[in-house]
Amino acid sequence: MRIKDPKIFAVLSELGVRLKPGTSLAELTSLGIGGTTDLLRIEKHDAIPNLLNLLDSHGVPHKFLGGGSNLLVGDGELPWVVLQLVSPEPDIVLKGNFAQVDAAADLGRTVTFCAKNDLGGMEGLIGVPGTIGGALRMNAGAYGMQIGSYVRQVKLYRAAARKLETLEGDQISFEYRHTSFAPDDMMLAVKLELPSKPYREILKGIRICNEKRRASQPLGQKSAGCIFKNPPGASAGRMIDDLGLKGLNVGDARVSDRHANFFVNAGKASAKDMLALIADVRERVEKSFGVILEYEVVVWNA
Ligand code: EPU
C-alpha cells in the first residue's frame, strides 16, 4: 500500500516518522519472503498515538513489524503499511539486577550485553533471531527457559485504548509461545529482572545452547524458525520427520533436511509456495497422527 496524500506526509515528518516507500518485506524477514509496501520507521514512542490516529483517520491499515524472524508475509503489493520502531541509543540500560530494554533491541545482543554485566538466565535464547519486542510478544523460549519468567514491566501501545500504557509483570500471562497481549498491541520497552551470575558461567551455558542449536537446526539457511507449535507432549519436528517429509518441497519452499519443523526458503520461494507446503505437511500429519498442528510462525497473508 502506498501513502500518496501530501497531508499525511506533512504530519509524518512533524511526528519524526520516516517513510520508506515501496519497501520489500522479503528484505526485512529472515525467510526472505514477502511483497512490497510503505514502511514507517518510528523514532519516538510518544509519536505512536498520533501516528495511529492519523493512519486511522485516512483509512490506512497497518501492521507492526519486529525483527521479522518469525513471520511469513504474503506476495505482491501488500494491502497495509508496516510500522517499525527505530532502536534508540542506548537501547539497554542496566540498574542492579534490572535491565530496561527497548523493544527494537536485538535479542541476541541483549543476552550477551547482560551476560557481560554478570546477568544471566537468558542463555537459552542465544541464537534466536529477532528483537526483544518480538520475543516478548511470542514469549520466546528454548532449552527449558522462556523470556516471560524475567519480565517485570512492559511499556506498550494499547491499540484498543489508543494510548501508551505500562503493565506490571503479574498483569500479563505468559504461556508456551503465547501471551495475553492483544494482537494489535505494540511492544515498546520491557524491564527484565535477571539473576546475578558470573560472566564465565553464563558463557558456558551460552556455548552449550549454541552447540545444540548448531547441531540440530539449519542456522545458515533462510527460515522462520519452527513453523508449528509442539502439540502437548509431542514434537512437531519428530512427527514430520517420522513421516519421511524432510526435503519435501513446493518450488523453493522446502522442509529442512536438518530439522523437520524448519521450512527453508532454498532460493526464490514465494509465500504461495511456503503456504502450500505448510498446508500439505499439516494435512499429512493430521491424516497419520490425528493431530492438527497449530502455527508457530505468524502469517501476514494479504
Ligand atoms: N526431532 C526429530 N527430527 C527432527 C527434529 C526433531 O526426530 O527433524 C526430535 C529430536 O531428536 C528431539 C525432539 O524431536 O528428540 C525434539 O526436537 P528439538 O530438541 O529440536 O526441539 P523441538 O521441540 O523441535 C523446540 C522449539 C525450538 C527450540 C528447541 C530447543 C518449538 C516449536 N520449538 O524445538 O524453538 O529452539 O525446542 O529448545 O517449541 C522456535 O520457536 O522457532 C524454535 C525453533
PDB file of C-alpha atoms and ligand atoms in Angstrom, residues 142-143 176-177 213 217 225-226 228-230 235 237-238 241 246 258-262 296, ligand 1:
ATOM      1  CA  ALA A 142      14.309 -22.555  24.250  1.00  0.00           C
ATOM      2  CA  TYR A 143      16.180 -25.162  26.247  1.00  0.00           C
ATOM      3  CA  TYR A 176       4.049 -21.654  25.699  1.00  0.00           C
ATOM      4  CA  ARG A 177       4.668 -19.347  22.689  1.00  0.00           C
ATOM      5  CA  ARG A 213      21.287 -25.357  18.109  1.00  0.00           C
ATOM      6  CA  GLN A 217      18.809 -26.516  13.316  1.00  0.00           C
ATOM      7  CA  GLY A 225      12.394 -20.986  12.974  1.00  0.00           C
ATOM      8  CA  CYS A 226       9.825 -23.621  13.836  1.00  0.00           C
ATOM      9  CA  PHE A 228       4.401 -25.314  14.050  1.00  0.00           C
ATOM     10  CA  LYS A 229       3.998 -25.307  17.821  1.00  0.00           C
ATOM     11  CA  ASN A 230       4.686 -28.584  19.526  1.00  0.00           C
ATOM     12  CA  SER A 235       7.307 -32.832  18.928  1.00  0.00           C
ATOM     13  CA  GLY A 237       9.572 -31.858  14.151  1.00  0.00           C
ATOM     14  CA  ARG A 238       9.756 -35.521  15.090  1.00  0.00           C
ATOM     15  CA  ASP A 241      10.464 -36.425  10.288  1.00  0.00           C
ATOM     16  CA  LYS A 246      12.470 -33.893   5.174  1.00  0.00           C
ATOM     17  CA  ARG A 258      18.296 -30.893   9.378  1.00  0.00           C
ATOM     18  CA  HIS A 259      15.152 -30.156  11.416  1.00  0.00           C
ATOM     19  CA  ALA A 260      11.762 -31.131  10.030  1.00  0.00           C
ATOM     20  CA  ASN A 261       9.870 -28.297  11.780  1.00  0.00           C
ATOM     21  CA  PHE A 262      12.012 -25.689   9.987  1.00  0.00           C
ATOM     22  CA  GLU A 296       4.021 -21.081  15.497  1.00  0.00           C
TER      23      GLU A 296
HETATM   24  N1  EPU B   1      13.459 -34.470  16.144  1.00  0.00           N
HETATM   25  C1  EPU B   1      13.491 -35.381  15.142  1.00  0.00           C
HETATM   26  N2  EPU B   1      13.593 -34.952  13.857  1.00  0.00           N
HETATM   27  C2  EPU B   1      13.632 -33.649  13.526  1.00  0.00           C
HETATM   28  C3  EPU B   1      13.591 -32.692  14.558  1.00  0.00           C
HETATM   29  C4  EPU B   1      13.490 -33.137  15.870  1.00  0.00           C
HETATM   30  O1  EPU B   1      13.431 -36.586  15.388  1.00  0.00           O
HETATM   31  O2  EPU B   1      13.716 -33.332  12.341  1.00  0.00           O
HETATM   32  C5  EPU B   1      13.397 -34.938  17.534  1.00  0.00           C
HETATM   33  C6  EPU B   1      14.696 -34.607  18.279  1.00  0.00           C
HETATM   34  O3  EPU B   1      15.650 -35.592  18.092  1.00  0.00           O
HETATM   35  C7  EPU B   1      14.210 -34.487  19.704  1.00  0.00           C
HETATM   36  C8  EPU B   1      12.761 -33.997  19.571  1.00  0.00           C
HETATM   37  O4  EPU B   1      12.373 -34.254  18.217  1.00  0.00           O
HETATM   38  O5  EPU B   1      14.192 -35.749  20.322  1.00  0.00           O
HETATM   39  C9  EPU B   1      12.648 -32.503  19.872  1.00  0.00           C
HETATM   40  O6  EPU B   1      13.477 -31.770  18.984  1.00  0.00           O
HETATM   41  P1  EPU B   1      14.299 -30.445  19.417  1.00  0.00           P
HETATM   42  O7  EPU B   1      15.071 -30.723  20.652  1.00  0.00           O
HETATM   43  O8  EPU B   1      14.991 -29.936  18.217  1.00  0.00           O
HETATM   44  O9  EPU B   1      13.197 -29.453  19.874  1.00  0.00           O
HETATM   45  P2  EPU B   1      11.859 -29.038  19.194  1.00  0.00           P
HETATM   46  O10 EPU B   1      10.757 -29.440  20.108  1.00  0.00           O
HETATM   47  O11 EPU B   1      11.752 -29.466  17.776  1.00  0.00           O
HETATM   48  C10 EPU B   1      11.793 -26.723  20.411  1.00  0.00           C
HETATM   49  C11 EPU B   1      11.359 -25.367  19.989  1.00  0.00           C
HETATM   50  C12 EPU B   1      12.515 -24.632  19.323  1.00  0.00           C
HETATM   51  C13 EPU B   1      13.686 -24.575  20.278  1.00  0.00           C
HETATM   52  C14 EPU B   1      14.076 -26.008  20.662  1.00  0.00           C
HETATM   53  C15 EPU B   1      15.171 -26.040  21.700  1.00  0.00           C
HETATM   54  C16 EPU B   1       9.015 -25.343  19.390  1.00  0.00           C
HETATM   55  C17 EPU B   1       8.009 -25.425  18.292  1.00  0.00           C
HETATM   56  N3  EPU B   1      10.277 -25.482  19.032  1.00  0.00           N
HETATM   57  O12 EPU B   1      12.052 -27.451  19.220  1.00  0.00           O
HETATM   58  O13 EPU B   1      12.085 -23.308  19.043  1.00  0.00           O
HETATM   59  O14 EPU B   1      14.782 -23.915  19.686  1.00  0.00           O
HETATM   60  O15 EPU B   1      12.932 -26.675  21.245  1.00  0.00           O
HETATM   61  O16 EPU B   1      14.665 -25.702  22.946  1.00  0.00           O
HETATM   62  O17 EPU B   1       8.646 -25.112  20.540  1.00  0.00           O
HETATM   63  C18 EPU B   1      11.101 -21.780  17.505  1.00  0.00           C
HETATM   64  O18 EPU B   1      10.421 -21.359  18.425  1.00  0.00           O
HETATM   65  O19 EPU B   1      11.006 -21.310  16.352  1.00  0.00           O
HETATM   66  C19 EPU B   1      12.035 -22.864  17.746  1.00  0.00           C
HETATM   67  C20 EPU B   1      12.802 -23.350  16.799  1.00  0.00           C
END
